[in-house]
Tab-separated table of C-alpha atoms and ligand atoms in Angstrom:
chain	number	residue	atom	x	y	z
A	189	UNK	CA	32.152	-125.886	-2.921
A	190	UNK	CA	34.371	-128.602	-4.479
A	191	UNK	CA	31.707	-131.180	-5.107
A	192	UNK	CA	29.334	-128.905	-7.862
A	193	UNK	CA	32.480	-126.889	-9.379
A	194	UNK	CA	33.967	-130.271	-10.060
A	195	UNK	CA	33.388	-132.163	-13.433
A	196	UNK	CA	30.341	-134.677	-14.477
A	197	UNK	CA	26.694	-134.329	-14.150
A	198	UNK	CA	25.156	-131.323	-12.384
A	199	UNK	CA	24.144	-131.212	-8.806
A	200	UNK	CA	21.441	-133.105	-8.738
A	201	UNK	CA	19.934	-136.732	-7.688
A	202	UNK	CA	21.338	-138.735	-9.690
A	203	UNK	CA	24.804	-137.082	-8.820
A	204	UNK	CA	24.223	-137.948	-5.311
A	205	UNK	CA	23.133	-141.193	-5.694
A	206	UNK	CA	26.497	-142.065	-7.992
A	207	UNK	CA	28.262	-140.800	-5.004
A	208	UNK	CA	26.404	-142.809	-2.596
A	209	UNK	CA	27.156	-146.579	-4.699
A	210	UNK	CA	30.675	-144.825	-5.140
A	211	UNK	CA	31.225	-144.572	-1.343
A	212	UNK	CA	29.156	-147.716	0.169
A	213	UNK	CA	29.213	-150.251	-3.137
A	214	UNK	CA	25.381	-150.330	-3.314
A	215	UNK	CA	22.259	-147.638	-4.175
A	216	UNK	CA	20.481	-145.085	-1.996
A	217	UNK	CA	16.925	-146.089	-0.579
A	218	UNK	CA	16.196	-142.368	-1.783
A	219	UNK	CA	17.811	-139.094	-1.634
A	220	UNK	CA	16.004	-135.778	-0.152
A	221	UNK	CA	16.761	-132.232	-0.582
A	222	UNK	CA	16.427	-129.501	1.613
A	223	UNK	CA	17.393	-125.850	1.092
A	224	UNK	CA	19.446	-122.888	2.569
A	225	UNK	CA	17.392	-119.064	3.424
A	226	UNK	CA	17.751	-116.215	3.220
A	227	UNK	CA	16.046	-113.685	6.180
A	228	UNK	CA	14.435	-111.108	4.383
A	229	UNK	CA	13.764	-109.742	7.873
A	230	UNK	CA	13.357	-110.062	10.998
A	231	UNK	CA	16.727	-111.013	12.220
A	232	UNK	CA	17.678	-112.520	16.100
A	233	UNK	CA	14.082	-112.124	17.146
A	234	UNK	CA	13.516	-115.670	16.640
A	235	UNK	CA	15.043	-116.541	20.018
A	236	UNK	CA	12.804	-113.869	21.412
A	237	UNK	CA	9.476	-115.513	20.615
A	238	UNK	CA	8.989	-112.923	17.153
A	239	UNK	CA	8.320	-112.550	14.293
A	240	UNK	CA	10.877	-113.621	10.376
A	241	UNK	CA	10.351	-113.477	7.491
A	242	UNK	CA	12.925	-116.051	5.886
A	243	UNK	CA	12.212	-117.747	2.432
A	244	UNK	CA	14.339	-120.663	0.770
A	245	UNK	CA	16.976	-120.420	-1.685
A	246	UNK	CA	17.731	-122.320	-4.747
A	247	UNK	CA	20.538	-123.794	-3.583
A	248	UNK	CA	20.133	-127.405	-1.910
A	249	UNK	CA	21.269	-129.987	0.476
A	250	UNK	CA	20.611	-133.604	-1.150
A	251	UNK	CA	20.706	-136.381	1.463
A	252	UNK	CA	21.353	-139.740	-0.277
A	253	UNK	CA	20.374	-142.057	1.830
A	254	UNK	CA	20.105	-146.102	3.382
A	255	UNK	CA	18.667	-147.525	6.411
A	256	UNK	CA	21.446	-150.416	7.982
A	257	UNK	CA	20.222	-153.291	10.482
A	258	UNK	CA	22.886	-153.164	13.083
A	259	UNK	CA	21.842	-149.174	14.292
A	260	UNK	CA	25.589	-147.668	13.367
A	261	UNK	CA	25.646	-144.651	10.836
A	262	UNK	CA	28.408	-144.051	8.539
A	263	UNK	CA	28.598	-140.690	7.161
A	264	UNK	CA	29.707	-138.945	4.348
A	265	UNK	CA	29.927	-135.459	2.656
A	266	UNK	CA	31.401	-134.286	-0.540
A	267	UNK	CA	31.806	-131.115	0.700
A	268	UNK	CA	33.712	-131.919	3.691
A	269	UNK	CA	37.621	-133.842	3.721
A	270	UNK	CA	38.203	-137.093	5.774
A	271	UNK	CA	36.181	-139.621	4.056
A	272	UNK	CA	33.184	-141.984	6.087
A	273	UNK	CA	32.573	-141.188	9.705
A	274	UNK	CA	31.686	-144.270	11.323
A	275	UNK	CA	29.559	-144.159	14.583
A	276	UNK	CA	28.790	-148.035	15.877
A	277	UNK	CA	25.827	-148.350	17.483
A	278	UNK	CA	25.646	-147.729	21.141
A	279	UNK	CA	28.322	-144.648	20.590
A	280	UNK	CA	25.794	-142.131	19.982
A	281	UNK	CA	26.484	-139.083	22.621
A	282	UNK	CA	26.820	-135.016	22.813
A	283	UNK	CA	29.956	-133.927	23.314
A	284	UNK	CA	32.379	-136.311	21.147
A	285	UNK	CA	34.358	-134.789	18.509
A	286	UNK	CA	32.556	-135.643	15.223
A	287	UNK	CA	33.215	-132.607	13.288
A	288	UNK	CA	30.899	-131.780	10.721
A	289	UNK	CA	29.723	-135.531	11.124
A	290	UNK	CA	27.864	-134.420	14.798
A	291	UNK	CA	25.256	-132.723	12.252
A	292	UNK	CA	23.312	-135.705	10.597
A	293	UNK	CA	24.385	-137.517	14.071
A	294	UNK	CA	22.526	-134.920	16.390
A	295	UNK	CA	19.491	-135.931	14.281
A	296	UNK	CA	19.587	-139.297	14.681
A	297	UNK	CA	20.545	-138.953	18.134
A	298	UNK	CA	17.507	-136.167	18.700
A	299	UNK	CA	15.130	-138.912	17.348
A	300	UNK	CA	16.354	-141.710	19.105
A	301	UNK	CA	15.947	-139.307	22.678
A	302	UNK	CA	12.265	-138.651	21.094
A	303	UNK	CA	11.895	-142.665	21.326
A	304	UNK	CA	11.365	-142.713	17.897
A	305	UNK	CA	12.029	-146.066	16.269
A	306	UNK	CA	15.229	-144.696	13.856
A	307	UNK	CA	17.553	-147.615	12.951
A	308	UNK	CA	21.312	-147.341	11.702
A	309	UNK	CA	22.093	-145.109	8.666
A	310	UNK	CA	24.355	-144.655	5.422
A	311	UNK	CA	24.282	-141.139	4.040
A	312	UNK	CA	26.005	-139.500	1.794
A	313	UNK	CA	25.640	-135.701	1.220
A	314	UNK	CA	26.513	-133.251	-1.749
A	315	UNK	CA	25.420	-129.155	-1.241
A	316	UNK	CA	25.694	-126.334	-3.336
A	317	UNK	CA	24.433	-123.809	-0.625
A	318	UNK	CA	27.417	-122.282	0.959
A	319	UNK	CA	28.689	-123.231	4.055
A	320	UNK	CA	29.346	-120.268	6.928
A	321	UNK	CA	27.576	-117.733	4.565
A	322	UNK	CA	25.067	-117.155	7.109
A	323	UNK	CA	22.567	-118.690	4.764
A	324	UNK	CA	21.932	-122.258	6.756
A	325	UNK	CA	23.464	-124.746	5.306
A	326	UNK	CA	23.889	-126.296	8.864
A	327	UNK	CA	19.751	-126.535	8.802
A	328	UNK	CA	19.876	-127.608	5.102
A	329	UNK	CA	22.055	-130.472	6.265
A	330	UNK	CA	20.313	-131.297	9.017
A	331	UNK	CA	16.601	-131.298	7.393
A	332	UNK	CA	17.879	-133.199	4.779
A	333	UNK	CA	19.029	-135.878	6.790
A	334	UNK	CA	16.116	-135.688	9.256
A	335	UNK	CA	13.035	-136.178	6.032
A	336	UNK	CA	15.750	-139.042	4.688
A	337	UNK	CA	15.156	-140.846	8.259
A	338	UNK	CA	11.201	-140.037	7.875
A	339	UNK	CA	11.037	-141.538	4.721
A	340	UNK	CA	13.494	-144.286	5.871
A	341	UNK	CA	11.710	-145.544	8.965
A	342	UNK	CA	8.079	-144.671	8.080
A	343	UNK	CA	8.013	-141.979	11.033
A	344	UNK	CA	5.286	-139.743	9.716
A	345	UNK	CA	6.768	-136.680	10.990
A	346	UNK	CA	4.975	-133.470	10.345
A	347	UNK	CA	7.245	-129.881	9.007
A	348	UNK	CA	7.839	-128.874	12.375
A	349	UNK	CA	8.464	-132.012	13.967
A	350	UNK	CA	10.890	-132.339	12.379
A	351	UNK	CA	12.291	-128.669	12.514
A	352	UNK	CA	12.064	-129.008	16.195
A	353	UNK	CA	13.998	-132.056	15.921
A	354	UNK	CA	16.821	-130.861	13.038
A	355	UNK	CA	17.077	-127.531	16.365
A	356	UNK	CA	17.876	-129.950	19.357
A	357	UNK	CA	20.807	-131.650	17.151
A	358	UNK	CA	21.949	-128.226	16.702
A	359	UNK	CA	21.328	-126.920	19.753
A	360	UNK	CA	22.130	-130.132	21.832
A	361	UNK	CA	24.688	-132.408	19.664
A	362	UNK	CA	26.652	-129.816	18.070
A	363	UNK	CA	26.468	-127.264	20.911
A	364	UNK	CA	25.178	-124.509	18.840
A	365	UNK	CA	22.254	-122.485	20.821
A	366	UNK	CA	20.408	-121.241	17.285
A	367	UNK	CA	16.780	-120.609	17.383
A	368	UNK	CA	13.741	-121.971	15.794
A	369	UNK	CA	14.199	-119.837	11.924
A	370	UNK	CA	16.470	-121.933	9.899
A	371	UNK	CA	15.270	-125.274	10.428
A	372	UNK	CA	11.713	-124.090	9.901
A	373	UNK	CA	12.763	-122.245	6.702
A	374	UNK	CA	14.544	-125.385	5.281
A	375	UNK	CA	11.468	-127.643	6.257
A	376	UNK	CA	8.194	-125.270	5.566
A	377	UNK	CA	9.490	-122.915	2.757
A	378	UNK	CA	6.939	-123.260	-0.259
A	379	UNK	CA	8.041	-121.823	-3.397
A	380	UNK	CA	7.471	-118.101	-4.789
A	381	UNK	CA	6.767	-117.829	-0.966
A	382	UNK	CA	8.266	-115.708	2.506
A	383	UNK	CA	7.309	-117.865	4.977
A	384	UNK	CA	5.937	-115.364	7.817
A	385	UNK	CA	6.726	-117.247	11.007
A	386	UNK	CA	5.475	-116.796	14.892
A	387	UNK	CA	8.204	-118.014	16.343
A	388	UNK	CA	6.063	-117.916	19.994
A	389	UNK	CA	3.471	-120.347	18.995
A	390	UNK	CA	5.325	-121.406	15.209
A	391	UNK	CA	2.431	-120.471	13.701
A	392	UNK	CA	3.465	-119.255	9.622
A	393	UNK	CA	1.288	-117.833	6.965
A	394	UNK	CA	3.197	-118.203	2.975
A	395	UNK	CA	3.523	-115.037	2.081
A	396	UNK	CA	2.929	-114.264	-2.104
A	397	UNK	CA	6.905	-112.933	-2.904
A	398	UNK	CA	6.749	-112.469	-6.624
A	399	UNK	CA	9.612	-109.963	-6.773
A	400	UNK	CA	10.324	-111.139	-10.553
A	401	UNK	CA	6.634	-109.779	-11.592
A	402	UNK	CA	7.192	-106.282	-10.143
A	403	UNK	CA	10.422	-106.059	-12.325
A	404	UNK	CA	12.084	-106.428	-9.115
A	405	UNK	CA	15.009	-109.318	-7.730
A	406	UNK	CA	16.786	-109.556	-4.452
A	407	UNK	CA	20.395	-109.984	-4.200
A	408	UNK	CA	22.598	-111.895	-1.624
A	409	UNK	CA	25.416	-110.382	-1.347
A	410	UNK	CA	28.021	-112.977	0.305
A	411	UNK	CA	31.147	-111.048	2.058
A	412	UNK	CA	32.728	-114.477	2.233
A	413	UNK	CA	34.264	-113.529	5.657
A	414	UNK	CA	32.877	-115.009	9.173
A	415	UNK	CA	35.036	-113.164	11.952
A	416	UNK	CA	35.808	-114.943	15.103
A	417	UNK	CA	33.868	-113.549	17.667
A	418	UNK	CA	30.668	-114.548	16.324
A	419	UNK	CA	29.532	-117.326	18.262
A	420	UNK	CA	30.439	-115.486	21.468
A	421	UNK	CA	28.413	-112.463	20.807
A	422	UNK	CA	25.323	-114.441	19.500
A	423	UNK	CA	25.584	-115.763	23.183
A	424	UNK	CA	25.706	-112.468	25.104
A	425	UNK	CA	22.874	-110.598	22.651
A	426	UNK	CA	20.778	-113.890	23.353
A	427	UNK	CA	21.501	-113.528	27.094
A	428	UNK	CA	21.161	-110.096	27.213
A	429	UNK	CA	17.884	-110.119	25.615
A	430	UNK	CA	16.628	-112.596	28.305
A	431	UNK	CA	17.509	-110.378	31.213
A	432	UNK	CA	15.681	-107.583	29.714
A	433	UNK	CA	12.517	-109.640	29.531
A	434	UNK	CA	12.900	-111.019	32.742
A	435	UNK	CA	13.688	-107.513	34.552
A	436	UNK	CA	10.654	-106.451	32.080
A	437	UNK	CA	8.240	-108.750	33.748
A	438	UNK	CA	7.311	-110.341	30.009
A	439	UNK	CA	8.277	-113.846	29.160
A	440	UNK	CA	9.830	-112.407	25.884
A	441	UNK	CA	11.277	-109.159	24.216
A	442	UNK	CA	8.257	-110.372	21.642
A	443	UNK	CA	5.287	-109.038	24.723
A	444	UNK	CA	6.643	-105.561	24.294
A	445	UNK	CA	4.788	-104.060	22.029
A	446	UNK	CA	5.795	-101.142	19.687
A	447	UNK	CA	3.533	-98.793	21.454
A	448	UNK	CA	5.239	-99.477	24.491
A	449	UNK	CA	8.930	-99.223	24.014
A	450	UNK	CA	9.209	-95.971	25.185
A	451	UNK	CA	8.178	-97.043	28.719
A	452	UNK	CA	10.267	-100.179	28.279
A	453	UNK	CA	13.428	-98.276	28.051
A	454	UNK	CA	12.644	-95.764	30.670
A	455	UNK	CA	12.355	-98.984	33.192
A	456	UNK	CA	15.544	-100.402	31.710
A	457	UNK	CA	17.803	-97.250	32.915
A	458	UNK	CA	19.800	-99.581	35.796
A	459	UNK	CA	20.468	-102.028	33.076
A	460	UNK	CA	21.667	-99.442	30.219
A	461	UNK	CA	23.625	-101.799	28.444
A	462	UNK	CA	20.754	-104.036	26.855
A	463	UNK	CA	18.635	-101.127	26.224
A	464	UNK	CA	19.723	-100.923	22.350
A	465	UNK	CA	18.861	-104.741	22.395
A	466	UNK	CA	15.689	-104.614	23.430
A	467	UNK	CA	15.016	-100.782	21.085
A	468	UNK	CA	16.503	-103.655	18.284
A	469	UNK	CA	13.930	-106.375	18.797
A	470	UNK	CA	10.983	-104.486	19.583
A	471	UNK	CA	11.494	-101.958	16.701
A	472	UNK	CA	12.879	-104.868	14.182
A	473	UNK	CA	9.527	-107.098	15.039
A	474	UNK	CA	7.671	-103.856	14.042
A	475	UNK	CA	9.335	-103.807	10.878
A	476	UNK	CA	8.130	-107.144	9.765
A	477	UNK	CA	4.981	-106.606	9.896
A	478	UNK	CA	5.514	-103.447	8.101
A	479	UNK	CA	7.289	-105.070	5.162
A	480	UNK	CA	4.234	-107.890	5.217
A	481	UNK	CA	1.653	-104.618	4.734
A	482	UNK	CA	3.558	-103.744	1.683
A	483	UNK	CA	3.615	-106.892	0.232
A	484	UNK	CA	-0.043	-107.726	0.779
A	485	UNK	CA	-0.821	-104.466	-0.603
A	486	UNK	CA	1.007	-105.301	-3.567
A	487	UNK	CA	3.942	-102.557	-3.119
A	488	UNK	CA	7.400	-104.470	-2.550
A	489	UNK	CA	9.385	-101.375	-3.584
A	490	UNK	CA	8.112	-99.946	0.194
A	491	UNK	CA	9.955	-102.612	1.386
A	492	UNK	CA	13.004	-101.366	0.520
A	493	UNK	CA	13.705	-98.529	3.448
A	494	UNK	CA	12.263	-100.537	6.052
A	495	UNK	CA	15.238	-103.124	4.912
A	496	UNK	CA	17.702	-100.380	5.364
A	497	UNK	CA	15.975	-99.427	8.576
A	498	UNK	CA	16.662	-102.709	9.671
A	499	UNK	CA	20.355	-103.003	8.939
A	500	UNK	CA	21.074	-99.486	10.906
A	501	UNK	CA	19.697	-101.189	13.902
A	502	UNK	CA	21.665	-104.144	13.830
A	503	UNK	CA	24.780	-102.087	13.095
A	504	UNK	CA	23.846	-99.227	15.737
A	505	UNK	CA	21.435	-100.867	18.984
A	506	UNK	CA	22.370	-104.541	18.459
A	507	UNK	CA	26.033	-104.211	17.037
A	508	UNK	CA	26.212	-107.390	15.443
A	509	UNK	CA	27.063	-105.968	11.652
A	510	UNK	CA	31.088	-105.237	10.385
A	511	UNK	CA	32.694	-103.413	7.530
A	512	UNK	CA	32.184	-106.518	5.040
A	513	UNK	CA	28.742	-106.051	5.418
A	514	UNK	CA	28.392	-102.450	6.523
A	515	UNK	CA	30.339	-101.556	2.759
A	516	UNK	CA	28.240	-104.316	0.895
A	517	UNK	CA	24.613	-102.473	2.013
A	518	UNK	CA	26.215	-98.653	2.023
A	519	UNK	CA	27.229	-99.315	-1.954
A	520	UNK	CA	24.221	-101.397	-2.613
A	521	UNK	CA	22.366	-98.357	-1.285
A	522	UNK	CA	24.839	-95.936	-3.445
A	523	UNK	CA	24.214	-97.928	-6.505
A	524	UNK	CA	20.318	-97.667	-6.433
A	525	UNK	CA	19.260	-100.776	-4.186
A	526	UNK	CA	15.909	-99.537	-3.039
A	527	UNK	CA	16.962	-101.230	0.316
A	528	UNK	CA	19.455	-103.397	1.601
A	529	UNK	CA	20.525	-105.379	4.982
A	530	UNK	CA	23.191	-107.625	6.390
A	531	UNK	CA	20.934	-110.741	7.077
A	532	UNK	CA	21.930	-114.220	9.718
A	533	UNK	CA	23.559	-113.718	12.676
A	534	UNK	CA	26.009	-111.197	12.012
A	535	UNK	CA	29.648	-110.658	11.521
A	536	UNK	CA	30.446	-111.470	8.059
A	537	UNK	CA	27.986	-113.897	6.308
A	538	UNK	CA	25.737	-112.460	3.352
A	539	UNK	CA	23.722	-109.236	3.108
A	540	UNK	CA	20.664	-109.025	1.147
A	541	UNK	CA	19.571	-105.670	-1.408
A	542	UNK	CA	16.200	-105.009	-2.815
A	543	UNK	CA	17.115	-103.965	-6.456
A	544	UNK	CA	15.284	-103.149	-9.397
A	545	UNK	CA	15.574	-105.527	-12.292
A	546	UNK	CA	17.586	-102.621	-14.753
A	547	UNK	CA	19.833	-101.969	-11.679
A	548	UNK	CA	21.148	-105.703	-11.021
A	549	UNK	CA	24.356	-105.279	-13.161
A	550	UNK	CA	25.152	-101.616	-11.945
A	551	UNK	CA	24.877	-103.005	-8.151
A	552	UNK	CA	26.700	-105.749	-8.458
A	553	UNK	CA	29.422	-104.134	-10.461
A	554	UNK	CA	29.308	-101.400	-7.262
A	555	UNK	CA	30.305	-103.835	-4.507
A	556	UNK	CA	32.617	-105.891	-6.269
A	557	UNK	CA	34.438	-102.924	-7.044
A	558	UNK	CA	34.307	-101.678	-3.301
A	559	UNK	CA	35.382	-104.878	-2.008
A	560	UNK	CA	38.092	-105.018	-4.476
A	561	UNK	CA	39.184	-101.314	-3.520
A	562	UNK	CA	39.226	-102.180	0.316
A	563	UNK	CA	40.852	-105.446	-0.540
A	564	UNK	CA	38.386	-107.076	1.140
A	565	UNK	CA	38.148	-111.151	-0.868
A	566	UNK	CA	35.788	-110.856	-4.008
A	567	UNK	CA	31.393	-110.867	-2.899
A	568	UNK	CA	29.478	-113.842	-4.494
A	569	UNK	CA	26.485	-112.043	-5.761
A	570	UNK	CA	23.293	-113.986	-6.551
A	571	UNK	CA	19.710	-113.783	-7.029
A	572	UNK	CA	17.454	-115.482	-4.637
A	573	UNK	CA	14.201	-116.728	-5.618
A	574	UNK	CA	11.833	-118.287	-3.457
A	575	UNK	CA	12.223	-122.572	-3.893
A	576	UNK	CA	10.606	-125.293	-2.573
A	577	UNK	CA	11.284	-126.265	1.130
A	578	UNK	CA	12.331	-129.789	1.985
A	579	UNK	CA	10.964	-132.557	-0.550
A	580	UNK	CA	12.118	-136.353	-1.445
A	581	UNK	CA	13.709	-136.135	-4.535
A	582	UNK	CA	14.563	-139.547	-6.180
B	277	ADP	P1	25.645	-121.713	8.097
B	277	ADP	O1	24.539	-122.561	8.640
B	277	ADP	O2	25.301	-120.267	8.080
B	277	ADP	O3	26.132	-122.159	6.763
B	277	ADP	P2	27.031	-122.821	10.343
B	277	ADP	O4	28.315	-122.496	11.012
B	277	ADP	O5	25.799	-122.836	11.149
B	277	ADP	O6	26.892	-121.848	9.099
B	277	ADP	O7	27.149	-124.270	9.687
B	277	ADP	C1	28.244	-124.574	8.863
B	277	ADP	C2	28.792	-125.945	9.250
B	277	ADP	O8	27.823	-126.956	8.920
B	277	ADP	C3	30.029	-126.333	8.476
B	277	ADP	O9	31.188	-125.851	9.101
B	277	ADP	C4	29.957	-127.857	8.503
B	277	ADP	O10	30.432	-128.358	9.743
B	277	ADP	C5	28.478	-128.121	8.447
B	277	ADP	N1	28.025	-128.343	7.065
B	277	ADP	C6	27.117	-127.634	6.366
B	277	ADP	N2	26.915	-128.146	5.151
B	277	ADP	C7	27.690	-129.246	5.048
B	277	ADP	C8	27.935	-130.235	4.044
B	277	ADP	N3	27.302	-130.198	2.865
B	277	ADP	N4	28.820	-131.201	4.321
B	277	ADP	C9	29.450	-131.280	5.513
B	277	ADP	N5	29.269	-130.388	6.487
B	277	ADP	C10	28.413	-129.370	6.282
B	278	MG	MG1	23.818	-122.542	10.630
């Protein structure tokens, strides 16, 4: 993160807007903010119409940001090498090469296909959430940008407009076939809030997290590793999980209910290999609304095993954990964590442990000696508590 360990004022607005006259010679119109998550649970059900349970992160995307006459954007990042990106007007399609750039372009391009009336752009960005951590920066960036061209062009968007909008630039621009959670995390995310999400009908209730008042935090644990075949088995679980509903008879995994998973597998035996997926989802949706019982009845700490319950099925039925994370929840676990899970897609990225407040140092001290004794690269261990979502911020 190059741009917040670097001298001069902290991350903030008027950082960002500095670096904006810097790199274009003039002042933002305004800069926005929108923040990583962290998936408390609930994890790759959101491309199977369920349930997560994601809440935002202290750590922020600002979006400084100015509308331009002639319809081109030129974009910039102080967290990514190459200086301005320039896209004239009339250039805008999926499939060029724009690097990181095809982020904040896939939004303008998503709004433009949505015949909304969005103009040219000059944005500049500065983030301290980390990128490839598995705690969505990509939908920090991208909601950022998105409620900067709101503001910009007067569009009136609601939250999940523009969620919905932030997805298909993933999904359609960049190429990446993500689901509905992070976008709506970075966009409806209130603070001291989980934001319980349908993501069927996106429905979402704010769910009262005060961890802090029960003596209680939760850690992210980031492995700092991402392995390579990541992006390729996101694509076969997702696919996988769509030819179990549709040999299933249900639209989604989400229509099997917990009562019923028993039968479910029993009619799955020709297809045996997507039987853990489905045991995953149906099980893992089951679990949310388990953990939301214990916090509305004011018991967190019950949260904890149905945490670890989680992370054993998406090591064992929907194999998408590996030894990064598998050692970062086991010694979590080992130190006292009352529960802990790898949380994102999978593969690397960050894990998350439930810890009591007296137990913070001990855990911590736990996995960064583990990593260091498997000479694995040194965790970056953090407290999340729950921040505001996406807001304009100067
Ligand atoms: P995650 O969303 O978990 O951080 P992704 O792979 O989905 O991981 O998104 C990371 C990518 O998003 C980066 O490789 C980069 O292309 C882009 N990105 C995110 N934040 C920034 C930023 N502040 N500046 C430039 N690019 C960024
Ligand atoms: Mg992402």
């Amino acid at each position: 993160m190059p741009a917040h360990e670097a001298a001069g004022p902290p991350h903030g607005p008027a950082r960002t807007g500095a670096a904006f006259h810097a790199v274009y010679g003039a002042g933002p119109a305004g800069v926005w903010a929108a923040p990583g998550r962290v998936n408390l649970i609930g994890e790759h059900t959101d491309y199977n119409d369920g349930f997560v349970l994601p809440l935002a992160l202290p750590h922020t995307t600002l979006a400084a940001a100015a509308p331009r006459t002639d319809g081109a954007l030129r974009l910039h990042s102080g967290d990514a090498p190459g200086g301005v990106v320039e896209v004239p007007y009339g250039a805008l399609t999926p499939g060029r090469d724009l690097g990181w750039a095809a982020y904040p372009a896939g939004v303008v391009w998503a709004m433009r296909e949505a015949g909304l009336p969005v103009g040219g752009l000059d944005l500049h960005l500065d983030s301290t959430v980390p990128t490839g951590a598995g705690l969505s920066s990509s939908a920090a960036l991208e909601v950022a940008t998105a409620l900067a061209l709101d503001g910009l062009y007067g569009l009136g968007l609601g939250r999940q407009e523009l969620a919905r909008l932030a997805q298909r630039a993933e999904n359609a621009f960049v190429g990446v076939p993500c689901g509905i959670m992070d976008q709506t995390a970075a966009a409806r995310c209130t603070t001291g809030h989980a934001l319980l999400l349908d993501t069927r009908d996106l429905t979402a209730r704010q769910v009262p997290l005060d961890l802090t008042g029960h003596g209680l935090r939760l850690l992210v644990i980031d492995t700092r590793v991402r392995h390579a075949l990541a992006d390729g088995a996101y694509a076969e679980r997702r696919a996988g999980c769509e030819r179990a509903a549709r040999h299933l008879g249900v639209p989604a995994l989400r229509d099997i209910g917990y009562g019923q998973l028993p039968d479910a597998l029993d009619a799955l035996t020709e297809l045996s290999g997507v039987r853990p997926l489905v045991r995953h989802i149906v099980t893992e949706n089951h679990r949310v609304q388990e953990v939301i019982a214990r916090l509305d009845a004011g018991e967190p700490r019950a949260a904890g095993p149905l945490l670890t319950a989680g992370h054993a099925s998406l090591r064992d039925d929907f194999a998408v954990s590996c030894a990064e994370l598998d050692l970062a929840v086991d010694t979590a676990l080992a130190a006292g964590a009352l529960g802990a899970r790898m949380t994102g897609g999978g593969f690397g990225g960050s894990a998350v442990a439930l810890v009591e407040d007296a137990a913070e140092q001990e855990v911590t001290a736990a996995v960064r000696t583990a990593f260091a004794a498997a000479g694995h690269a040194a965790p970056r261990v953090f407290t999340a508590r729950p921040g505001p979502g996406a807001h304009r911020v100067a």
